[in-house]
Tab-separated table of C-alpha atoms and ligand atoms in Angstrom:
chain	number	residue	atom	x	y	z
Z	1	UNK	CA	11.295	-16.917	-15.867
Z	2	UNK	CA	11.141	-14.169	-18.577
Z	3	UNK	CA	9.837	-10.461	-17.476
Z	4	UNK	CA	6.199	-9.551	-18.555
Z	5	UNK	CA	6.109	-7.054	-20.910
Z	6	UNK	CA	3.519	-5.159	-22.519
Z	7	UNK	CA	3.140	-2.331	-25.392
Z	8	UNK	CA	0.619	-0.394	-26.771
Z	9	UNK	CA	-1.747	-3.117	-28.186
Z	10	UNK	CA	-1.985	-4.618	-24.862
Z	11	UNK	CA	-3.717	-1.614	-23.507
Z	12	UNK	CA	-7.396	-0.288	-23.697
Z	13	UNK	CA	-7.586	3.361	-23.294
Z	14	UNK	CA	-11.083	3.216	-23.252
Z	15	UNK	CA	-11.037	1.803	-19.910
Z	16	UNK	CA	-10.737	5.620	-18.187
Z	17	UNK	CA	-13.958	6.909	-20.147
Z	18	UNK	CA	-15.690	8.496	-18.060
Z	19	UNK	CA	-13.497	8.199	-15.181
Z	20	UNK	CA	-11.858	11.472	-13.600
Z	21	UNK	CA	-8.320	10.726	-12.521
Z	22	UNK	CA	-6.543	13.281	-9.620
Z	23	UNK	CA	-3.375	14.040	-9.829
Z	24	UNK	CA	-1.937	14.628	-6.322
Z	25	UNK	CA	1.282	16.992	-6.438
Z	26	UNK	CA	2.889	18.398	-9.194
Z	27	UNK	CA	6.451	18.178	-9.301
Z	28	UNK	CA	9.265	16.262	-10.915
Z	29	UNK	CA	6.419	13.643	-11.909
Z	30	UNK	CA	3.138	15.143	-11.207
Z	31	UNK	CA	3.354	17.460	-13.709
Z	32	UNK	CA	4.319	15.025	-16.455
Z	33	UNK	CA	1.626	12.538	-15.429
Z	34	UNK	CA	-1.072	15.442	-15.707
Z	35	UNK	CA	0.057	16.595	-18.533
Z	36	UNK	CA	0.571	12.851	-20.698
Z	37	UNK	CA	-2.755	11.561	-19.697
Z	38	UNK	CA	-4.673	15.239	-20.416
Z	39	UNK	CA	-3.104	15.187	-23.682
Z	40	UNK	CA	-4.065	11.305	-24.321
Z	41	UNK	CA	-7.464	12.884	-23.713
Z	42	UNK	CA	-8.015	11.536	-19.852
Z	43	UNK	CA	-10.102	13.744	-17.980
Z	44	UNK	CA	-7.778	14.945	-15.276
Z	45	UNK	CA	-8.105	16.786	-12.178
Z	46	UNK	CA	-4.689	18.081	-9.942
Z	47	UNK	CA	-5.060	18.045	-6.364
Z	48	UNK	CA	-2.670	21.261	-4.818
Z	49	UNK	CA	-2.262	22.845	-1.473
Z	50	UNK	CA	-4.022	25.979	-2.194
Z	51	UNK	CA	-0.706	27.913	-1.492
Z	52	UNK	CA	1.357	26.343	-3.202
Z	53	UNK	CA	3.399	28.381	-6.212
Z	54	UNK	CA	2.504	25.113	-8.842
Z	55	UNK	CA	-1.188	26.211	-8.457
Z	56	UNK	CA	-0.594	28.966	-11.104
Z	57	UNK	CA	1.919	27.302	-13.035
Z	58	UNK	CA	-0.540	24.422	-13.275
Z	59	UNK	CA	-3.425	26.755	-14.243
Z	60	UNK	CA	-1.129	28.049	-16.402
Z	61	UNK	CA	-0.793	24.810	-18.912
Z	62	UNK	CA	-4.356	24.674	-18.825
Z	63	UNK	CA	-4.905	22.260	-16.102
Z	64	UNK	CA	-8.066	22.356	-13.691
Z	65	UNK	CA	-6.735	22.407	-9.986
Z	66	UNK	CA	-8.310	21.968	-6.946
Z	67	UNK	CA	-7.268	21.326	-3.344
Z	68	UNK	CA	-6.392	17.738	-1.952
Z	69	UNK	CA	-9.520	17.223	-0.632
Z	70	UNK	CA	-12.025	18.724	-3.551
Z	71	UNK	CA	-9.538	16.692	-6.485
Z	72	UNK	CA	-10.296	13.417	-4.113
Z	73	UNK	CA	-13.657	13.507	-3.874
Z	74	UNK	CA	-14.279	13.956	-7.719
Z	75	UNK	CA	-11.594	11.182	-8.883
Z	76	UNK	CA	-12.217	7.561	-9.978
Z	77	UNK	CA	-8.541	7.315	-9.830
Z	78	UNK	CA	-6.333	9.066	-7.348
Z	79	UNK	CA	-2.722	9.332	-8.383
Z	80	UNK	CA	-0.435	10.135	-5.321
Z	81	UNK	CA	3.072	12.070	-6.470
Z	82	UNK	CA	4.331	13.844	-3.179
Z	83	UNK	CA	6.792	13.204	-1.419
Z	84	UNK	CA	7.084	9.601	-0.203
Z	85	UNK	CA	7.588	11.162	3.251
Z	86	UNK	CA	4.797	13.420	3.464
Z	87	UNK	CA	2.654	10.503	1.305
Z	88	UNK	CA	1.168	9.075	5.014
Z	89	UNK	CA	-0.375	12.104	6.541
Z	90	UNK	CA	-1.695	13.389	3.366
Z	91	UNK	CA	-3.617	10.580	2.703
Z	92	UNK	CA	-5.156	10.063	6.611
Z	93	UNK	CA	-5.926	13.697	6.468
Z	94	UNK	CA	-7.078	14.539	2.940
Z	95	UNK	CA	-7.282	11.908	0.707
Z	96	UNK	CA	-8.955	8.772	3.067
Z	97	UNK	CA	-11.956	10.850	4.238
Z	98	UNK	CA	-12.704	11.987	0.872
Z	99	UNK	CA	-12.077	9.007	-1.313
Z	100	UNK	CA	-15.105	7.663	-3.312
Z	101	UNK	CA	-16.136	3.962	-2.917
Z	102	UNK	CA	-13.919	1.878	-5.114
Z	103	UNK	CA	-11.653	4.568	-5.929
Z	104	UNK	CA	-9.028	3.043	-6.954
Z	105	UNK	CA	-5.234	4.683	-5.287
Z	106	UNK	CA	-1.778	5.170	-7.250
Z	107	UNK	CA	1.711	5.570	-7.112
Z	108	UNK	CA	4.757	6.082	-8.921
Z	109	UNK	CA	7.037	4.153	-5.768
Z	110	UNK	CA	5.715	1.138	-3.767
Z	111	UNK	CA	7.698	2.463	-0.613
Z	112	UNK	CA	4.119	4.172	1.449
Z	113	UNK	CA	2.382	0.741	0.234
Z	114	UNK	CA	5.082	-1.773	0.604
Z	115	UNK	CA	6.195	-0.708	4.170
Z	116	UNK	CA	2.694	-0.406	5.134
Z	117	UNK	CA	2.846	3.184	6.100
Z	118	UNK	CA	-0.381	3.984	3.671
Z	119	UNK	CA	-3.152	0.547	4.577
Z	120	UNK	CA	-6.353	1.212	2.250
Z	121	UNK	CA	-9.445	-0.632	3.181
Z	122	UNK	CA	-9.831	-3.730	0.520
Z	123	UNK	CA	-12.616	-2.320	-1.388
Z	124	UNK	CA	-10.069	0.389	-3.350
Z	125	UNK	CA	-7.902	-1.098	-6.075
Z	126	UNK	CA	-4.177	-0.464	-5.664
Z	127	UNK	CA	-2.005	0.179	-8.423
Z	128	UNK	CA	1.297	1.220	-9.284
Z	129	UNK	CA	2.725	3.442	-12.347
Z	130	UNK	CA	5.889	3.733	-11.954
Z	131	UNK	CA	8.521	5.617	-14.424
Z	132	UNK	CA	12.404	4.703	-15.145
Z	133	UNK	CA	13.450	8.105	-15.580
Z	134	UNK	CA	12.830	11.655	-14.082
Z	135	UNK	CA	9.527	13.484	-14.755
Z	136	UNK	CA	10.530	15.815	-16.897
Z	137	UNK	CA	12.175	13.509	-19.271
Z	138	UNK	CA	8.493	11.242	-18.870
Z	139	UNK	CA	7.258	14.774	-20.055
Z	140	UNK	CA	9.494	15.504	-22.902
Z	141	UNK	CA	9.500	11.655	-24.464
Z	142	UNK	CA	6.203	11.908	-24.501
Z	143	UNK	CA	5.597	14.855	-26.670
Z	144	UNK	CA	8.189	13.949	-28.690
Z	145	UNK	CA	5.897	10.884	-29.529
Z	146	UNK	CA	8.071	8.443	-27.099
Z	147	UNK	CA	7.992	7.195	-24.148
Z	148	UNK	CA	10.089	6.198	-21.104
Z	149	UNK	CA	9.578	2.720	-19.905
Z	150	UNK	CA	7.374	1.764	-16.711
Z	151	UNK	CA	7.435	-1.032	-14.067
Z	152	UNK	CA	4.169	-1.833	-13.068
Z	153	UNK	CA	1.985	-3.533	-10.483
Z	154	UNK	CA	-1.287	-4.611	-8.492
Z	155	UNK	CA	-2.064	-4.802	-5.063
Z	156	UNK	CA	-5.537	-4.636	-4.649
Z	157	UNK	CA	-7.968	-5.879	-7.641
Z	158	UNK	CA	-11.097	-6.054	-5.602
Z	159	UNK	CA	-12.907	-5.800	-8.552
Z	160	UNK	CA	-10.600	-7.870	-11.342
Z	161	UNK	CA	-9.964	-4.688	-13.510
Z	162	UNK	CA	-7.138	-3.643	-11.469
Z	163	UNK	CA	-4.559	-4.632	-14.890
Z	164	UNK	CA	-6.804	-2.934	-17.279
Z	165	UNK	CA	-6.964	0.383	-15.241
Z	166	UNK	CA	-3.213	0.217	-14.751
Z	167	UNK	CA	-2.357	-0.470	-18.343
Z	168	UNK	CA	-4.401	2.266	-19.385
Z	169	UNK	CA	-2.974	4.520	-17.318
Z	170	UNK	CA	0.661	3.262	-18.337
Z	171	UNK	CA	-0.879	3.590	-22.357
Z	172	UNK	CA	-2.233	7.591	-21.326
Z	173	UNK	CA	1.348	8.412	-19.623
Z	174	UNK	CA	3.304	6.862	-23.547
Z	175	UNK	CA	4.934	4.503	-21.350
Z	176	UNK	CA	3.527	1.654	-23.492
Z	177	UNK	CA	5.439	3.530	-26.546
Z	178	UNK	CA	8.200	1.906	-24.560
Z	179	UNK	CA	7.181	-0.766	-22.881
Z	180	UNK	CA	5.371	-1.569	-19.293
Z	181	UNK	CA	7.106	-4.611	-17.089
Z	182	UNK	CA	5.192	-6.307	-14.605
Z	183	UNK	CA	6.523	-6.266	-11.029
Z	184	UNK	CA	4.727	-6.399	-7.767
Z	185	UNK	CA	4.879	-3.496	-4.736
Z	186	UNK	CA	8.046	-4.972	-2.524
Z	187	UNK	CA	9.920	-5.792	-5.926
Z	188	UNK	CA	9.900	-2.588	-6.935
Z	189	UNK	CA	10.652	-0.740	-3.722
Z	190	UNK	CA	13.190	-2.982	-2.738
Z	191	UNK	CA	14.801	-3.260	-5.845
Z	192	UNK	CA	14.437	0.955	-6.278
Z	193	UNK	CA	15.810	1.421	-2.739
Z	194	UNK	CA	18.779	-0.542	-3.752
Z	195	UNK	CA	19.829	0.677	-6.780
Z	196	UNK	CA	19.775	4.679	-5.390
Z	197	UNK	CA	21.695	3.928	-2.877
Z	198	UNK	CA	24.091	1.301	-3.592
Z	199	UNK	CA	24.578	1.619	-7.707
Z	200	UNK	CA	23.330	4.866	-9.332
Z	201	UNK	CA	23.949	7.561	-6.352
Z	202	UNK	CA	25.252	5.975	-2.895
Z	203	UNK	CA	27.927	4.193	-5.147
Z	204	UNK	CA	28.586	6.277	-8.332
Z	205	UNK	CA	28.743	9.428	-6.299
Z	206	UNK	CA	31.070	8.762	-3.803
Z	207	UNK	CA	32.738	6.610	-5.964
Z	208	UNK	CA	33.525	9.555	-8.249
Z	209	UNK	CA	34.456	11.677	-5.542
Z	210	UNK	CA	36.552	9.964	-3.812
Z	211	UNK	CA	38.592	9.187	-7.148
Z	212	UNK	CA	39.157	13.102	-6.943
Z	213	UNK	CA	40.045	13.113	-3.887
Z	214	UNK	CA	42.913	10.164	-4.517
Z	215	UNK	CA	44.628	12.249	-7.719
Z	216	UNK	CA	44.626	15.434	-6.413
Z	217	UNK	CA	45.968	14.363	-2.960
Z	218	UNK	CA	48.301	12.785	-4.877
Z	219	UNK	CA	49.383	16.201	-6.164
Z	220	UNK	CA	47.812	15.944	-9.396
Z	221	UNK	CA	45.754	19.150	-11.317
Z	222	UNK	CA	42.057	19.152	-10.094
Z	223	UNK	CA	40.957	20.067	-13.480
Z	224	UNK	CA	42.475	16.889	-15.032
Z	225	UNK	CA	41.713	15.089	-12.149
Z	226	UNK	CA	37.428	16.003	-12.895
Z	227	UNK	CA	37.872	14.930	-16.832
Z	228	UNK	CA	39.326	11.736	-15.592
Z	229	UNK	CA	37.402	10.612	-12.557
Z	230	UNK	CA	33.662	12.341	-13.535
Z	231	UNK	CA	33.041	14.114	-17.154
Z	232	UNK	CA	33.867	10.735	-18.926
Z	233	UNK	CA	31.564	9.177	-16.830
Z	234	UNK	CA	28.643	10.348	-19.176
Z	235	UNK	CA	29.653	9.161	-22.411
Z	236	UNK	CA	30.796	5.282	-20.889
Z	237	UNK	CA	27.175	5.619	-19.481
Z	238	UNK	CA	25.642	6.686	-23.057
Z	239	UNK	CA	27.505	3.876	-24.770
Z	240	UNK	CA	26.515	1.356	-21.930
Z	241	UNK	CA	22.802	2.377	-22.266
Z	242	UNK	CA	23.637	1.819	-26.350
Z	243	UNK	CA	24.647	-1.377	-26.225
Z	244	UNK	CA	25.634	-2.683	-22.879
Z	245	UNK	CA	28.709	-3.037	-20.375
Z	246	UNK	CA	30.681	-4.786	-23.761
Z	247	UNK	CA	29.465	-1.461	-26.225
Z	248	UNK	CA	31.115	0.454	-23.774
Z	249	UNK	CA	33.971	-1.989	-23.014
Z	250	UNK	CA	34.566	-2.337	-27.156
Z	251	UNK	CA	34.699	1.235	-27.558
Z	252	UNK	CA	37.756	1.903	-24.900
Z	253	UNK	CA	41.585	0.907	-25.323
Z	254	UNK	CA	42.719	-2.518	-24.675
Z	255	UNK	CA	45.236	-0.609	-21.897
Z	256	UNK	CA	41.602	0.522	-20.288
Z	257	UNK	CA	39.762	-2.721	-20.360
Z	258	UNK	CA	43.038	-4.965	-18.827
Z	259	UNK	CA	43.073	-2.211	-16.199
Z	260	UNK	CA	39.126	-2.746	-15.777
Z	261	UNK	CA	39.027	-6.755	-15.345
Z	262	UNK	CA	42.185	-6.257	-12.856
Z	263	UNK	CA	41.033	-3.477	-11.079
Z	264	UNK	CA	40.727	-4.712	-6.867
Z	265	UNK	CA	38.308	-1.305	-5.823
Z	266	UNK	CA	35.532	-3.391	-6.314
Z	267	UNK	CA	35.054	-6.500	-4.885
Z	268	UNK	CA	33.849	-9.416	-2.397
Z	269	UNK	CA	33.844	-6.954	0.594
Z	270	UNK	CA	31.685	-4.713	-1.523
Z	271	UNK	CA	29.542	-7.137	-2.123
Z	272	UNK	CA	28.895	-7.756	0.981
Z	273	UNK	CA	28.295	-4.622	1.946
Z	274	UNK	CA	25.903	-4.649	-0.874
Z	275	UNK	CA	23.919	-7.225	0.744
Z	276	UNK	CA	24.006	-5.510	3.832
Z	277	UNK	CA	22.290	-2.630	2.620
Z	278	UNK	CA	19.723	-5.118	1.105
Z	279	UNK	CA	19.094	-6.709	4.194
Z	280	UNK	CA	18.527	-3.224	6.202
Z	281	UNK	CA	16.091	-2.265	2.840
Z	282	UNK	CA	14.498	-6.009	3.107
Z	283	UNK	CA	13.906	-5.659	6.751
Z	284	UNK	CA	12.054	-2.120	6.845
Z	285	UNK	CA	14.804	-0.659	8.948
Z	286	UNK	CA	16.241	1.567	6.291
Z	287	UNK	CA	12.961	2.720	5.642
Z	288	UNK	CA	12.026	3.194	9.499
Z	289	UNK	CA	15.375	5.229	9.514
Z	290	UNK	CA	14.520	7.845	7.086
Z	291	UNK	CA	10.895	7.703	7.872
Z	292	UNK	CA	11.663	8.904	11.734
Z	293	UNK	CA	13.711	11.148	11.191
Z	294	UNK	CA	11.412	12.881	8.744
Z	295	UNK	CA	8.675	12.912	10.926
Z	296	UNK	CA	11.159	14.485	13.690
Z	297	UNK	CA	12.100	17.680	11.168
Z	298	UNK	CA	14.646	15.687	9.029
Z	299	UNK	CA	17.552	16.612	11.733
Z	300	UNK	CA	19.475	13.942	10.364
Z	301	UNK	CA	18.612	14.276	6.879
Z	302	UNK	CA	19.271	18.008	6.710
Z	303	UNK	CA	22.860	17.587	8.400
Z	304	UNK	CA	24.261	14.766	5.827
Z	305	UNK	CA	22.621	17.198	3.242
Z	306	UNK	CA	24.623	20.044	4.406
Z	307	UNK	CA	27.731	17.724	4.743
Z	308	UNK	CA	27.545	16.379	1.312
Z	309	UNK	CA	26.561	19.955	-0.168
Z	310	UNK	CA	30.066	20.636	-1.658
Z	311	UNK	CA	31.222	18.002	-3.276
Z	312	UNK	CA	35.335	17.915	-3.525
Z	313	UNK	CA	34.634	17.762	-7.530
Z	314	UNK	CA	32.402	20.649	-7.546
Z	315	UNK	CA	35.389	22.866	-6.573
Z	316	UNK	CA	36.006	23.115	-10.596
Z	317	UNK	CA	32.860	21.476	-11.682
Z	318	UNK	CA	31.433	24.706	-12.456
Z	319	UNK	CA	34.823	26.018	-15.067
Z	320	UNK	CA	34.868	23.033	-16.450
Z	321	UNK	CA	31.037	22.669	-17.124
Z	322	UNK	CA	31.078	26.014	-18.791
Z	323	UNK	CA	33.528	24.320	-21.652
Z	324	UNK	CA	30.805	22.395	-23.100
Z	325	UNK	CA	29.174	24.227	-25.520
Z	326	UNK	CA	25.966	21.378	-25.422
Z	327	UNK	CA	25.415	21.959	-22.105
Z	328	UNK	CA	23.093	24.806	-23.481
Z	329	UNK	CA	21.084	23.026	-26.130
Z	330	UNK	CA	17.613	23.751	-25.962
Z	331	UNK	CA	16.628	20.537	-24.453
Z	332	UNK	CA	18.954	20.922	-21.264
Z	333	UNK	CA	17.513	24.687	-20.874
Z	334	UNK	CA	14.154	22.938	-21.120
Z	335	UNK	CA	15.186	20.184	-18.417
Z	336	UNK	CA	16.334	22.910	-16.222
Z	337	UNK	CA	13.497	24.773	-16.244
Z	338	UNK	CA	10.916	21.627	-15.486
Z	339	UNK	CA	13.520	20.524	-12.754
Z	340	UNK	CA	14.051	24.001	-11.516
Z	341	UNK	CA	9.656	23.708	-11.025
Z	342	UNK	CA	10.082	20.944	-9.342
Z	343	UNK	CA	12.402	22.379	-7.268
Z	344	UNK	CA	10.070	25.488	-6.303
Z	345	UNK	CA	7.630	22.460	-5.181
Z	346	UNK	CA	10.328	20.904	-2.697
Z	347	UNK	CA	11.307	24.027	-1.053
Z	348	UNK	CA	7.873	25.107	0.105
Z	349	UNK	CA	7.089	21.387	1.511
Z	350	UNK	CA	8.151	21.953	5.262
F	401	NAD	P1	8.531	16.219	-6.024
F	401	NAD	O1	9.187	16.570	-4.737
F	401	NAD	O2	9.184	16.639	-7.304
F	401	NAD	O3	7.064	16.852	-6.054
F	401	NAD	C1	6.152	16.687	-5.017
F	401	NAD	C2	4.912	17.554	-5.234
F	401	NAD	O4	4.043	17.361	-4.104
F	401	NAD	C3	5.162	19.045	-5.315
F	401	NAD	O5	4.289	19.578	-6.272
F	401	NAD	C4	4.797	19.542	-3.924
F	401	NAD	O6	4.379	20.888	-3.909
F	401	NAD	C5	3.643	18.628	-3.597
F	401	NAD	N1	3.372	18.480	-2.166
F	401	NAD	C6	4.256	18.246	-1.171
F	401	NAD	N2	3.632	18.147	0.011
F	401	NAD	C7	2.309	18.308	-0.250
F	401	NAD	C8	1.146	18.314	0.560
F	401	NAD	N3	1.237	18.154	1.876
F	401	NAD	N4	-0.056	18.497	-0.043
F	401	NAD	C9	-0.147	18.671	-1.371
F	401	NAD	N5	0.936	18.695	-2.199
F	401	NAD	C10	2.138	18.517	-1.636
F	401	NAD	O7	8.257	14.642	-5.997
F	401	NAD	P2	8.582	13.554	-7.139
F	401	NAD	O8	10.069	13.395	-7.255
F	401	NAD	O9	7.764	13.853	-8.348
F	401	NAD	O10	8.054	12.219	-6.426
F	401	NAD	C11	6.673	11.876	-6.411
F	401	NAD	C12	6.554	10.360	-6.388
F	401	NAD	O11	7.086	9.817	-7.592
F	401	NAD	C13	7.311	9.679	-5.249
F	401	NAD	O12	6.572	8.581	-4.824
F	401	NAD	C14	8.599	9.231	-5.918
F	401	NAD	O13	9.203	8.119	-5.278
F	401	NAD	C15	8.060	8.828	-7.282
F	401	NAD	N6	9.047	8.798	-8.370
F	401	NAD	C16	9.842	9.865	-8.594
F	401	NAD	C17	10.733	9.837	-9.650
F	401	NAD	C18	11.602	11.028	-9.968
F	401	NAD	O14	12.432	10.899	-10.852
F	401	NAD	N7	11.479	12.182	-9.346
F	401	NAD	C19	10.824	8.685	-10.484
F	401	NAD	C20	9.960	7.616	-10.248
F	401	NAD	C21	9.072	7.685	-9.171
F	402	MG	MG1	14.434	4.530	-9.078
């Protein structure tokens, strides 16, 4: 069955006249959601700990802020953008005994919803928003008059306008410039969950390292070793994103390509480990995992953290990555500076 898709036209931005949306958090996506849906003329509130360094920088881009509590009991639509992990307590403290009847509740990841860690009483609608790329690049395609492309659902329609809320809030963010794909809550957080950790990061990153780690144990220069294993990496990506897996293919040696469909790295066994991690996703138990441990003081997560903090490329990432004369185009200062926000906002969580 073909994906649901919908653009622009499908949307009614009308729908959030009148209606005061909170914006919990303001970090890697909070501040690009506040900022898209002020600018698309949305009258937006963010919700801050009153402490917290984005209050100023919020204030700062001309955004009204209030605490948790205060945003809450003024919104029509509450947008949630912490921390998955800290996404539970916030809400039973803050955002539960100040919600207005109806409300309806939002998110950018299914995971609080999906594993049933967040349960709000039937009468709020439940949607989710959720970008395919980082906030800051959600920011910047929007004001260049794009968009990055959204996945997004319904959980609770107690009313029946749960799609037209959540398409108008998908049209305010310019993610209908791109296009908005209909999922549902466990599809996306199941599907999200995967990818992170068995594809885009648990895969490609060790992946990459651990080709590093075969050349120059095999006596070979590091630096050529990091141009082989990890800088090329980017442009097969950009060509893949282009055109697909045969762009990419096409555009590399026949030598490369015979070496790719022969290759044995990959394989059955991975596969199965694959579905492994699926199953562990599918079941809740990865999620109980991470989830415990957080609410322990991350031991756990702050060891691997620490263990994985130097990666064996890194050792001349940093010579290397001074080469590259784009790495200093206005756009990647920009990124920096929106991620380096964002990273302000994680540090002062715990
Ligand atoms: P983030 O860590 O960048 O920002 C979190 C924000 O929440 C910060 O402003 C922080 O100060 C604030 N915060 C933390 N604890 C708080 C508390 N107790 N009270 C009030 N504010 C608090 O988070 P993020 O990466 O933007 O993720 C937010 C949501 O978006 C998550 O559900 C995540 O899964 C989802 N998401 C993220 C991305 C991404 O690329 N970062 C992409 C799609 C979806
Ligand atoms: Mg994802």
């Amino acid at each position: 069955m073909a994906a649901t898709i919908w653009y622009e036209k499908d949307a009614d931005l009308s729908v959030l006249n009148g209606k005061k949306v909170a914006i919990l958090g303001y970090g890697s996506q909070g501040h690009a959601h506040a900022l898209n849906l002020r600018d698309s003329g949305v009258d937006v509130v963010v919700g801050l700990r009153p402490t917290s360094k984005s209050v100023d920088y919020a204030k700062e881009q001309g955004l009204e802020v209030k605490s948790v509590p205060e945003a809450v009991a003024e919104a029509d639509i509450v947008m949630i953008l912490l921390p998955d992990q800290y996404q539970a307590q916030v809400y039973k403290e803050q955002v539960e005994p100040n919600l207005k009847p109806g409300a309806a509740l939002a998110f950018a990841h299914g995971f609080n919803i999906h594993y049933g860690y967040i349960k709000p009483t039937e009468d709020h609608p439940v949607f989710m928003v959720a970008p395919k790329g980082p906030g800051h690049i959600v920011r910047r395609e929007y004001t260049n008059g794009r968009g990055v492309p959204v996945v997004v659902a319904v959980e609770q329609d107690p009313r029946g306008d749960g799609w037209d809320i959540t398409l108008a809030y998908a049209k305010a963010l310019g993610a209908l410039r791109a296009g908005a794909i209909k999922t549902t809550f466990k599809e996306e957080t199941e599907t999200d969950l995967f990818g992170e950790q068995d594809v885009l990061m648990g895969g490609i990153n060790h992946l990459c390292d651990m080709g590093f780690d075969v050349l120059t144990e095999a006596g070979y220069q590091p630096e050529i070793a990091y141009f082989e294993v990890f800088h090329e990496l980017k442009m097969l990506v950009d060509l893949a994103n282009e055109g697909g897996l045969n762009k990419a293919r096409w555009s590399c040696s026949d030598t490369a390509q015979y070496g790719d469909y022969t290759s044995t790295v990959i394989n059955e066994e991975t596969k199965k480990r694959m579905e492994y991690q699926l199953k562990r996703i599918q079941d809740g138990s990865f999620a109980k995992e991470f989830m415990d441990d957080q609410a322990a003081g991350a031991p756990k997560f702050k060891k691997l953290q620490e263990e994985y903090s130097h990666p064996h490329l890194e050792t001349v990432g940093p010579k290397l990555r001074a080469m590259f004369s784009w790495n200093n185009q206005e756009d990647a200062d920009a990124d920096m500076a929106e991620s380096f926000n964002g990273k302000i906002a994680r540090t002062q969580v715990q």
